[in-house]
PDB file of N, CA, C and O in Angstrom:
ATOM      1  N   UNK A 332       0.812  -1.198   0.000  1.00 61.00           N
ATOM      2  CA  UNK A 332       0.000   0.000   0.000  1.00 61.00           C
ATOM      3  C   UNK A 332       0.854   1.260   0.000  1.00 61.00           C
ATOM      4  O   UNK A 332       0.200   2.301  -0.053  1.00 61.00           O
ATOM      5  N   UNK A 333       2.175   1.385   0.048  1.00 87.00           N
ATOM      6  CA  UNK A 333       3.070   2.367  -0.333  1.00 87.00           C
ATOM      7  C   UNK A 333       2.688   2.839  -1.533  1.00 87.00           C
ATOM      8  O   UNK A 333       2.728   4.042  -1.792  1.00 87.00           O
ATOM      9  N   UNK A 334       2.414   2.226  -2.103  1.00 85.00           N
ATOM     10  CA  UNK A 334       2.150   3.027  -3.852  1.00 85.00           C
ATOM     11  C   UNK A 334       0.566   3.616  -3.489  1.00 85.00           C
ATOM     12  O   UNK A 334       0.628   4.833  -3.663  1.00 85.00           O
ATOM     13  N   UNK A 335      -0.249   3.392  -3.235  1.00 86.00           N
ATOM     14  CA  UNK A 335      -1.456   4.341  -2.616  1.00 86.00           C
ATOM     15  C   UNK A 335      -0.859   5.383  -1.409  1.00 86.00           C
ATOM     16  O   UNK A 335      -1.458   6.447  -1.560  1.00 86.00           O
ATOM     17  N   UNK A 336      -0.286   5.445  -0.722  1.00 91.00           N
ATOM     18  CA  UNK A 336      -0.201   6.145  -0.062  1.00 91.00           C
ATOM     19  C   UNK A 336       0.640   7.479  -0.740  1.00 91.00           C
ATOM     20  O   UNK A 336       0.327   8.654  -0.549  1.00 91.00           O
ATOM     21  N   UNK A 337       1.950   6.930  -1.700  1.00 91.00           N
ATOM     22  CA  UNK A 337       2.961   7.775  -2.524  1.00 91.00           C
ATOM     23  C   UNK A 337       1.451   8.992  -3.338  1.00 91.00           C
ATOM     24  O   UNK A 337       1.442  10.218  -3.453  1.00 91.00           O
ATOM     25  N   UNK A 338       0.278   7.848  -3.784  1.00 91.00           N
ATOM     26  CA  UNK A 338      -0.233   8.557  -5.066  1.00 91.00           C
ATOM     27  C   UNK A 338      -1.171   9.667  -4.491  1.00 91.00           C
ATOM     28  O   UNK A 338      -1.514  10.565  -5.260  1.00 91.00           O
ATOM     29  N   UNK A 339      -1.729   9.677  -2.862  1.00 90.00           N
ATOM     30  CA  UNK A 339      -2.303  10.362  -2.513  1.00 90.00           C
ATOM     31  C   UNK A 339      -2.000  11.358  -2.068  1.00 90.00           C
ATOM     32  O   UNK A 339      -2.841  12.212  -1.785  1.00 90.00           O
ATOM     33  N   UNK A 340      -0.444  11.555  -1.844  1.00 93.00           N
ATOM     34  CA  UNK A 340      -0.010  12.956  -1.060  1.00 93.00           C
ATOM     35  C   UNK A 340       0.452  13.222  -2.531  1.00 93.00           C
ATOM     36  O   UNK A 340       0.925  14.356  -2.611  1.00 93.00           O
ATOM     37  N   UNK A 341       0.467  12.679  -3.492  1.00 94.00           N
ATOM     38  CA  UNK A 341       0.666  13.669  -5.036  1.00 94.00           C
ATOM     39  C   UNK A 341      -0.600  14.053  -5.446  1.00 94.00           C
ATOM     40  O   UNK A 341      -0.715  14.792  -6.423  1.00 94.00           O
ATOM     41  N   UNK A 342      -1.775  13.568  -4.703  1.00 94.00           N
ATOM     42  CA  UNK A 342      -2.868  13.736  -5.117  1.00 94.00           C
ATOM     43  C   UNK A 342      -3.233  15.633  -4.493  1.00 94.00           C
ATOM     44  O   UNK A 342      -4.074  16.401  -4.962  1.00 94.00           O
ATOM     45  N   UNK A 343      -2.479  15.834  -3.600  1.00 94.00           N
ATOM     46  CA  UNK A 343      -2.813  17.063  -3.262  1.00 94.00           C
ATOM     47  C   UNK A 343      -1.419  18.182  -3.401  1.00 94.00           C
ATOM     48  O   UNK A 343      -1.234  19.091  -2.592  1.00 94.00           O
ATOM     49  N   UNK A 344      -0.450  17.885  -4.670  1.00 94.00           N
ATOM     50  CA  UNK A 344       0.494  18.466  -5.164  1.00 94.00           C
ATOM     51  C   UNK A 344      -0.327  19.777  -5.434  1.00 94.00           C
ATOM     52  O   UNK A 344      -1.519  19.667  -5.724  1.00 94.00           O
ATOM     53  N   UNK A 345       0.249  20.986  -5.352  1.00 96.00           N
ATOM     54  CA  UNK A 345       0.171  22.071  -6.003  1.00 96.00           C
ATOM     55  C   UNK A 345      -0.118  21.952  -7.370  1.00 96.00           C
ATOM     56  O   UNK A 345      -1.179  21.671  -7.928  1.00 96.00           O
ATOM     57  N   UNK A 346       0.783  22.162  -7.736  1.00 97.00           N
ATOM     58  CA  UNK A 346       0.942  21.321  -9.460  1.00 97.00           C
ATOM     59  C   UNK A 346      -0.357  20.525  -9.934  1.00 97.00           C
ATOM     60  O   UNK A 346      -0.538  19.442  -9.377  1.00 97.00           O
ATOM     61  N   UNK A 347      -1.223  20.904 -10.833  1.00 96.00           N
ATOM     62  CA  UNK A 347      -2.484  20.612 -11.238  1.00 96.00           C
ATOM     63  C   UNK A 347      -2.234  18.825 -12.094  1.00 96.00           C
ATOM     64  O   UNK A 347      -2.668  17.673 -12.065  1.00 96.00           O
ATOM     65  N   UNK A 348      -1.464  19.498 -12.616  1.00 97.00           N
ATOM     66  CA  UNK A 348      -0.600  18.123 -13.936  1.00 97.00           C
ATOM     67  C   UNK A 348       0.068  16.880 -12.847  1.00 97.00           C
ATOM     68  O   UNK A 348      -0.420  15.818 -13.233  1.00 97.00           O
ATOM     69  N   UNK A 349       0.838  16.665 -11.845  1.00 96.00           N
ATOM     70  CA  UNK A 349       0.882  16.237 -10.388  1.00 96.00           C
ATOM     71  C   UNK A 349      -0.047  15.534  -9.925  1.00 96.00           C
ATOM     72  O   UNK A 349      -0.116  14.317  -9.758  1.00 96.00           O
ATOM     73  N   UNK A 350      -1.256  16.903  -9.584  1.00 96.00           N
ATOM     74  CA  UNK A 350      -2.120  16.243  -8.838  1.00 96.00           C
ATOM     75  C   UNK A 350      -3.323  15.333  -9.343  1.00 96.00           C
ATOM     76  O   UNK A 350      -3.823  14.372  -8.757  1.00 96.00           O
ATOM     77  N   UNK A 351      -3.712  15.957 -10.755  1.00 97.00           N
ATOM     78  CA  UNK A 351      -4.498  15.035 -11.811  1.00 97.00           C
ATOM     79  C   UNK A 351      -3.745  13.976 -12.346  1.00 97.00           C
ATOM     80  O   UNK A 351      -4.518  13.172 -12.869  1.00 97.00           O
ATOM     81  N   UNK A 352      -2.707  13.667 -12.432  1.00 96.00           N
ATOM     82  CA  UNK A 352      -2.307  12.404 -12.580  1.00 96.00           C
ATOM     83  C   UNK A 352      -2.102  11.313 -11.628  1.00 96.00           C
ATOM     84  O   UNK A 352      -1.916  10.148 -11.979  1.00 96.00           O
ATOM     85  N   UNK A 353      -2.142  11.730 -10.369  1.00 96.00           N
ATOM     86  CA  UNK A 353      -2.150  10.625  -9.087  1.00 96.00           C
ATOM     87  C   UNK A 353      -3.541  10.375  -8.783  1.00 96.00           C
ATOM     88  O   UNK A 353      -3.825   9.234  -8.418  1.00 96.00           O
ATOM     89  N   UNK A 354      -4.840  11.602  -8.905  1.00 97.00           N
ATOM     90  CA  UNK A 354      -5.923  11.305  -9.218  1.00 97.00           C
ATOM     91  C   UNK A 354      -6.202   9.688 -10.181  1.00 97.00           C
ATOM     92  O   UNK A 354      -6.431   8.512  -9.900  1.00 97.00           O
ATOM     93  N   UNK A 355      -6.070  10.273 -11.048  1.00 97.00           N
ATOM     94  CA  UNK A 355      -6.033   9.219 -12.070  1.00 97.00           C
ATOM     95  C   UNK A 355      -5.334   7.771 -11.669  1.00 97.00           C
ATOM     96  O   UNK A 355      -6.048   6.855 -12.079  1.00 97.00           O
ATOM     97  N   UNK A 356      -4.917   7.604 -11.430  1.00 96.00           N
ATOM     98  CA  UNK A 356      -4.253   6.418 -11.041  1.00 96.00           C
ATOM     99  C   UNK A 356      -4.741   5.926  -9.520  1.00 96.00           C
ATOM    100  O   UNK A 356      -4.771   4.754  -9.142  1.00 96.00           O
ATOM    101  N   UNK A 357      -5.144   7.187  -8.680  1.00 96.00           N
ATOM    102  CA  UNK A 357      -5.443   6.224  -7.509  1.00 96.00           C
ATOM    103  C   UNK A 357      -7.193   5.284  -7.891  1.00 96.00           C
ATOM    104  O   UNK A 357      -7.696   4.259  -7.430  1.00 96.00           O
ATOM    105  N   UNK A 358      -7.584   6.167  -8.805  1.00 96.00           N
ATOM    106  CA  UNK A 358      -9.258   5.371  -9.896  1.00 96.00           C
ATOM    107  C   UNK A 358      -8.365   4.464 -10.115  1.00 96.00           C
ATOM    108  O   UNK A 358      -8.090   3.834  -9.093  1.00 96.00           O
ATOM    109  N   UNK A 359      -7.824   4.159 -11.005  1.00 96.00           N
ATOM    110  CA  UNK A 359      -7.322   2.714 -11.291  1.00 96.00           C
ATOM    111  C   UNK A 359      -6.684   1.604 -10.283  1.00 96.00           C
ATOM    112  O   UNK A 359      -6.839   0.393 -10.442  1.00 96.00           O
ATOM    113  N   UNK A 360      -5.927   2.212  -9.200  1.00 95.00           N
ATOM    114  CA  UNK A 360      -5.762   1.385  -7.927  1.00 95.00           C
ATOM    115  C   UNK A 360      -7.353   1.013  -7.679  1.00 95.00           C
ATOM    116  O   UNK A 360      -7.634  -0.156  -7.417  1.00 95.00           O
ATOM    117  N   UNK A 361      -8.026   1.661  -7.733  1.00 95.00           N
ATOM    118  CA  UNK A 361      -9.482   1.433  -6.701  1.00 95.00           C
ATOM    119  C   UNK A 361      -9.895   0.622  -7.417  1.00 95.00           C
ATOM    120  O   UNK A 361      -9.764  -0.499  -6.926  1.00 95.00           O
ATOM    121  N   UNK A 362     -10.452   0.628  -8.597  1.00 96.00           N
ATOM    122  CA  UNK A 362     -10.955   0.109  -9.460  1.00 96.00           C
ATOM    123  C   UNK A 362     -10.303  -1.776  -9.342  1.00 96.00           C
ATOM    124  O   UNK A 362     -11.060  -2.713  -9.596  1.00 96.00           O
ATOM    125  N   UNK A 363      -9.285  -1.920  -9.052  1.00 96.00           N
ATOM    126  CA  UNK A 363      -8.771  -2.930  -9.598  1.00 96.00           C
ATOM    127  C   UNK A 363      -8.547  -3.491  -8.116  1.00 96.00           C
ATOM    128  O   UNK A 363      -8.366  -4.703  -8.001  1.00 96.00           O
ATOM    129  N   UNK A 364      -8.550  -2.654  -6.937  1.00 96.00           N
ATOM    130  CA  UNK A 364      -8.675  -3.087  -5.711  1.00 96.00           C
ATOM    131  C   UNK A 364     -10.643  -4.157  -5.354  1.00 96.00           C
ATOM    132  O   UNK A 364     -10.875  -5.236  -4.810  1.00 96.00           O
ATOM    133  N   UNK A 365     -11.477  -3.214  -5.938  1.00 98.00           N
ATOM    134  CA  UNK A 365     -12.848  -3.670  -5.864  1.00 98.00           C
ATOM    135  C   UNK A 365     -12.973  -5.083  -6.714  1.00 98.00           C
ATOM    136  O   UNK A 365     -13.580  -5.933  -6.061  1.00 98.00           O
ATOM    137  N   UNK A 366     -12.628  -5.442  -7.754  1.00 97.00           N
ATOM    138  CA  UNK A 366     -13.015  -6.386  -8.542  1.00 97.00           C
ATOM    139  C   UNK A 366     -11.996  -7.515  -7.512  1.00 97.00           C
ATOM    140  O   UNK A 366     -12.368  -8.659  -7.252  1.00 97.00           O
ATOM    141  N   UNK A 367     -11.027  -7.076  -7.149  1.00 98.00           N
ATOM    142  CA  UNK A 367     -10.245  -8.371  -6.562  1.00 98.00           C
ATOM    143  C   UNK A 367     -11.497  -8.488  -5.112  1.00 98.00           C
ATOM    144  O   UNK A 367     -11.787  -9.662  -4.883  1.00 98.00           O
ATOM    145  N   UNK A 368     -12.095  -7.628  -4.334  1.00 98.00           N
ATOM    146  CA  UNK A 368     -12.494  -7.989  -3.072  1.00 98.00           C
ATOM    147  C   UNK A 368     -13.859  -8.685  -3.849  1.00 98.00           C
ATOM    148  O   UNK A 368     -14.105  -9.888  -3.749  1.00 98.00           O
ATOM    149  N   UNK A 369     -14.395  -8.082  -4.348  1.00 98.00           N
ATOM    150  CA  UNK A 369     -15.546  -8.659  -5.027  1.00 98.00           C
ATOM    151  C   UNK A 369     -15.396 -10.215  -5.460  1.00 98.00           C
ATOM    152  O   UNK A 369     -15.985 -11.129  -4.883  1.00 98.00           O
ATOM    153  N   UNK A 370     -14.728 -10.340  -6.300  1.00 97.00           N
ATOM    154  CA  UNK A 370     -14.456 -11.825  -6.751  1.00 97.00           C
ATOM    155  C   UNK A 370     -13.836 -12.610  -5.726  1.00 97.00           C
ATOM    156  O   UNK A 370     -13.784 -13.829  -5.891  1.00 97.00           O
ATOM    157  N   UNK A 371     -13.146 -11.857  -4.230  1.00 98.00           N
ATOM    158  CA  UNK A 371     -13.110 -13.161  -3.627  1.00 98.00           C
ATOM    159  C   UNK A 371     -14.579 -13.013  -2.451  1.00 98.00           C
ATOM    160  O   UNK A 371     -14.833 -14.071  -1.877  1.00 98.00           O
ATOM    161  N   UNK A 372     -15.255 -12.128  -2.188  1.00 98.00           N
ATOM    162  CA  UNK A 372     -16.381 -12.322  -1.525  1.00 98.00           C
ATOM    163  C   UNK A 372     -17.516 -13.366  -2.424  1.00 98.00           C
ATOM    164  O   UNK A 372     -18.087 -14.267  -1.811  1.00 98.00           O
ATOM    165  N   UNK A 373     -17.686 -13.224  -3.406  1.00 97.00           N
ATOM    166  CA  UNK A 373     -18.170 -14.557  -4.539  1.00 97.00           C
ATOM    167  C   UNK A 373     -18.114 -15.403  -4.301  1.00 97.00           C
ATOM    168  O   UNK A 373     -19.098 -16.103  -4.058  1.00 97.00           O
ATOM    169  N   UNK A 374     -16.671 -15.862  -4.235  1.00 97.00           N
ATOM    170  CA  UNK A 374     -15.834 -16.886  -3.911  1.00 97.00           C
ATOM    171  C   UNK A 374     -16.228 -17.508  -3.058  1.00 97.00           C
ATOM    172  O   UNK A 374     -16.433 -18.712  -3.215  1.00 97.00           O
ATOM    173  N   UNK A 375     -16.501 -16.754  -1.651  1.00 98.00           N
ATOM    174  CA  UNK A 375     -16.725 -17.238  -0.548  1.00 98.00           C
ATOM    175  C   UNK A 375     -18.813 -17.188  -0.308  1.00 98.00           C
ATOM    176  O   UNK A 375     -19.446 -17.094   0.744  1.00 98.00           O
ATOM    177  N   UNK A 376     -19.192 -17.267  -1.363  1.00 98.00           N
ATOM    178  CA  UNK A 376     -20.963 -17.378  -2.003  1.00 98.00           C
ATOM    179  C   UNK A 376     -21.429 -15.965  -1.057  1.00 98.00           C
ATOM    180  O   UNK A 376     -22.448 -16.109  -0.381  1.00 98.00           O
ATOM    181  N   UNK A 377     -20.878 -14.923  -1.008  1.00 98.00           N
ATOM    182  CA  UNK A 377     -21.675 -13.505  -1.019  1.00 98.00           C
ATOM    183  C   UNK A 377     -22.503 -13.318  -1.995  1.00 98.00           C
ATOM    184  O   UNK A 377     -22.206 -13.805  -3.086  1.00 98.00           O
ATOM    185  N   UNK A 378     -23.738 -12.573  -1.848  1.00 97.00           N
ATOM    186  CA  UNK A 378     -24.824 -12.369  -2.601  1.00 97.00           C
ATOM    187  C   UNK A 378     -24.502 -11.042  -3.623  1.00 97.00           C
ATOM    188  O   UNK A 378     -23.501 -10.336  -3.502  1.00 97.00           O
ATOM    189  N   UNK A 379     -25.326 -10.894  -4.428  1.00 97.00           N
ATOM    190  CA  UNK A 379     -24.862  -9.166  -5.338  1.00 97.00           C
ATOM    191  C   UNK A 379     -25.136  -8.349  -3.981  1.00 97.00           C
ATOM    192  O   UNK A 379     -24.337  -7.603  -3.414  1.00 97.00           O
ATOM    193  N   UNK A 380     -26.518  -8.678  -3.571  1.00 97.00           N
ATOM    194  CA  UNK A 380     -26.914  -7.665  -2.500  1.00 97.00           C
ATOM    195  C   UNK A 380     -25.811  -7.405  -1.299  1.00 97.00           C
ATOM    196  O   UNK A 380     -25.596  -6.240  -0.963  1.00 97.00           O
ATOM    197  N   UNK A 381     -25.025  -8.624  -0.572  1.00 98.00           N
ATOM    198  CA  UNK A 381     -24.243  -8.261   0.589  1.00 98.00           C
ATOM    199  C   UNK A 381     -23.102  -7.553   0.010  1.00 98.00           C
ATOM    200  O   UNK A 381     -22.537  -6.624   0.588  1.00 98.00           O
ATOM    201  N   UNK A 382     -22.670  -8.143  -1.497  1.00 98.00           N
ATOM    202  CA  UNK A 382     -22.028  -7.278  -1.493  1.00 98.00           C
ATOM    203  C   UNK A 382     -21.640  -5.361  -1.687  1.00 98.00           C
ATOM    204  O   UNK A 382     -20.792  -4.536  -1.346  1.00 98.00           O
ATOM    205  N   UNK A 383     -23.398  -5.497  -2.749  1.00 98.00           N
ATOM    206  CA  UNK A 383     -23.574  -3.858  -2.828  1.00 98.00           C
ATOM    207  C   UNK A 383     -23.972  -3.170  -1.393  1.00 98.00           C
ATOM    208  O   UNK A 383     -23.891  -1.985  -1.069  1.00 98.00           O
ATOM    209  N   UNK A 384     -24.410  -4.261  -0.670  1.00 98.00           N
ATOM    210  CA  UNK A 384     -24.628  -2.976   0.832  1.00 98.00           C
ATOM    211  C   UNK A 384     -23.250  -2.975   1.591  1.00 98.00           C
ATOM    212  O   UNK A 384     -23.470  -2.308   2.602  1.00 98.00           O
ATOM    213  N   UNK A 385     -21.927  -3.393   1.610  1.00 98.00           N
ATOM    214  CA  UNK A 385     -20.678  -3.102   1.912  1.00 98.00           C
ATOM    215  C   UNK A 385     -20.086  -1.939   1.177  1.00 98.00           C
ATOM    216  O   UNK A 385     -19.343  -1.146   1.755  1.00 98.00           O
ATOM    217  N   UNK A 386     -20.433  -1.813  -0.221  1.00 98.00           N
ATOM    218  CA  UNK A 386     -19.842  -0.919  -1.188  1.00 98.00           C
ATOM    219  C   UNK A 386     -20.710   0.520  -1.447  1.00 98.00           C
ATOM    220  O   UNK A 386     -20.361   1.556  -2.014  1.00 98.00           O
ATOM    221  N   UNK A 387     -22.072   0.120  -0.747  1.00 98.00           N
ATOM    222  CA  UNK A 387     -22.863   1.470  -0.555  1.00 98.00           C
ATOM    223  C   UNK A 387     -23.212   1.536  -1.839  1.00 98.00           C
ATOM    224  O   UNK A 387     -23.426   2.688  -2.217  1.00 98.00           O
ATOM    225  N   UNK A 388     -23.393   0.384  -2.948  1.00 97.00           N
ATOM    226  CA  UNK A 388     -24.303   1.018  -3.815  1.00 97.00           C
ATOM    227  C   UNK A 388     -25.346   0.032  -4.395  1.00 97.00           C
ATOM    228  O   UNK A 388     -25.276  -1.089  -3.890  1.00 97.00           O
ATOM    229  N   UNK A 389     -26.160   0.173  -5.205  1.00 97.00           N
ATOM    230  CA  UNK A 389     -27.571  -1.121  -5.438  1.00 97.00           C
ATOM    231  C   UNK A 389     -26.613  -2.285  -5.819  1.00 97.00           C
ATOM    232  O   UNK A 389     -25.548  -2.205  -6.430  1.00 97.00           O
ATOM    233  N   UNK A 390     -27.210  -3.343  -5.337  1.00 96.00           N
ATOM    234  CA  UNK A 390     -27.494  -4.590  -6.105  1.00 96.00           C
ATOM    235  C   UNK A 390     -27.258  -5.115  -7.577  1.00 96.00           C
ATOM    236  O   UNK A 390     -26.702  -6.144  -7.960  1.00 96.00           O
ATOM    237  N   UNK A 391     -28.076  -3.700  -8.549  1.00 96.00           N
ATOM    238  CA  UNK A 391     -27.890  -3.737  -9.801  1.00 96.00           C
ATOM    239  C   UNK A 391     -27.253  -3.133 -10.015  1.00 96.00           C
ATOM    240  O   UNK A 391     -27.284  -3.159 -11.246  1.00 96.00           O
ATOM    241  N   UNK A 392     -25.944  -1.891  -9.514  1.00 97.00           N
ATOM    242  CA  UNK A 392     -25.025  -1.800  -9.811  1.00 97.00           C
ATOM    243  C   UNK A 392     -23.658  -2.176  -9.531  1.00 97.00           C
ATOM    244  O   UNK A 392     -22.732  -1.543 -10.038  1.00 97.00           O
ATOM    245  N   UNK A 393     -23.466  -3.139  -8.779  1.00 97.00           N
ATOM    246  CA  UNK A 393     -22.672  -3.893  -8.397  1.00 97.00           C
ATOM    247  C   UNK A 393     -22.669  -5.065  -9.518  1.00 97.00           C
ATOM    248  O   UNK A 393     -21.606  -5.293 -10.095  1.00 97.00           O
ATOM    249  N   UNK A 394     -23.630  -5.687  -9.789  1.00 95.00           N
ATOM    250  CA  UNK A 394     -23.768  -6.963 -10.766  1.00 95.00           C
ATOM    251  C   UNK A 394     -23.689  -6.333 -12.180  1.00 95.00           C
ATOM    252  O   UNK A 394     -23.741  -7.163 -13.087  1.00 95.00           O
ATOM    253  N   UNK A 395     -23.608  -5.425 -12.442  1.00 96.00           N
ATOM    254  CA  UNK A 395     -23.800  -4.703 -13.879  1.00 96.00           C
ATOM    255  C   UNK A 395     -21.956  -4.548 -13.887  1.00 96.00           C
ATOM    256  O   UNK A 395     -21.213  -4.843 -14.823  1.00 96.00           O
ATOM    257  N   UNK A 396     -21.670  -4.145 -12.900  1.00 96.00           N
ATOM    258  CA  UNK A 396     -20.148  -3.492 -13.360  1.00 96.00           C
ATOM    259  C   UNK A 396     -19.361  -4.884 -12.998  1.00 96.00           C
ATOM    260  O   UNK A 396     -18.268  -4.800 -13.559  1.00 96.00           O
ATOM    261  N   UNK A 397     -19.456  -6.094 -12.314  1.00 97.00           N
ATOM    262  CA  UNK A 397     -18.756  -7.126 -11.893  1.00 97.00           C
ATOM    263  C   UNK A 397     -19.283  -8.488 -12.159  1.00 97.00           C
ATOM    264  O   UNK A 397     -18.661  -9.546 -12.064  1.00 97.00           O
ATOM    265  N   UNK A 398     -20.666  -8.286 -12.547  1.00 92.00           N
ATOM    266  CA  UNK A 398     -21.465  -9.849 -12.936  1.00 92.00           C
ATOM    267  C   UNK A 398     -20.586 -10.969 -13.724  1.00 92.00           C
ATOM    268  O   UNK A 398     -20.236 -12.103 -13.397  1.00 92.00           O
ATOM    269  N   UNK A 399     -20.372 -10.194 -14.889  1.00 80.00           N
ATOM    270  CA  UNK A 399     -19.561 -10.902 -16.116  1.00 80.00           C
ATOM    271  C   UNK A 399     -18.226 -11.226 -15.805  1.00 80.00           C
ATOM    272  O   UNK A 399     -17.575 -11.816 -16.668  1.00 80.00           O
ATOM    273  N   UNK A 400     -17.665 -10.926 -14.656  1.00 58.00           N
ATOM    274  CA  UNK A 400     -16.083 -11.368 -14.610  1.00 58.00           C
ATOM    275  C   UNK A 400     -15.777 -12.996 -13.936  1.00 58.00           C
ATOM    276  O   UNK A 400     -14.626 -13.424 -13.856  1.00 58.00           O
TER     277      UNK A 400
END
């Protein structure tokens, strides 16, 4: 988690170009952090629902963005 932590104090660089690019990348940490917890809560027979009420969002958007993997 050093590399999240590096991307978030660049996340509040002065420097716009800096700080929108650690932006950017900490979305792609996240992004790629969720599909791994997701697929192993699956794993372990979590529902769409338990898992969208951990992630704070519906049911059908949890299974829409992760169903197919």
């Amino acid at each position: 988690m050093n590399e999240a932590t590096n991307l978030a104090e660049r996340a509040g660089d002065q420097d716009p170009r800096v700080g929108l690019r650690a932006v950017a990348a900490l979305r792609r940490l996240l992004e790629q952090l969720e599909a791994v917890q997701v697929r192993s809560a699956r794993a372990k027979g979590w529902s769409w629902q338990e898992i969208a009420a951990e992630l704070g969002v519906s049911r059908q958007a949890v299974h829409k963005k992760h169903g197919r993997h």
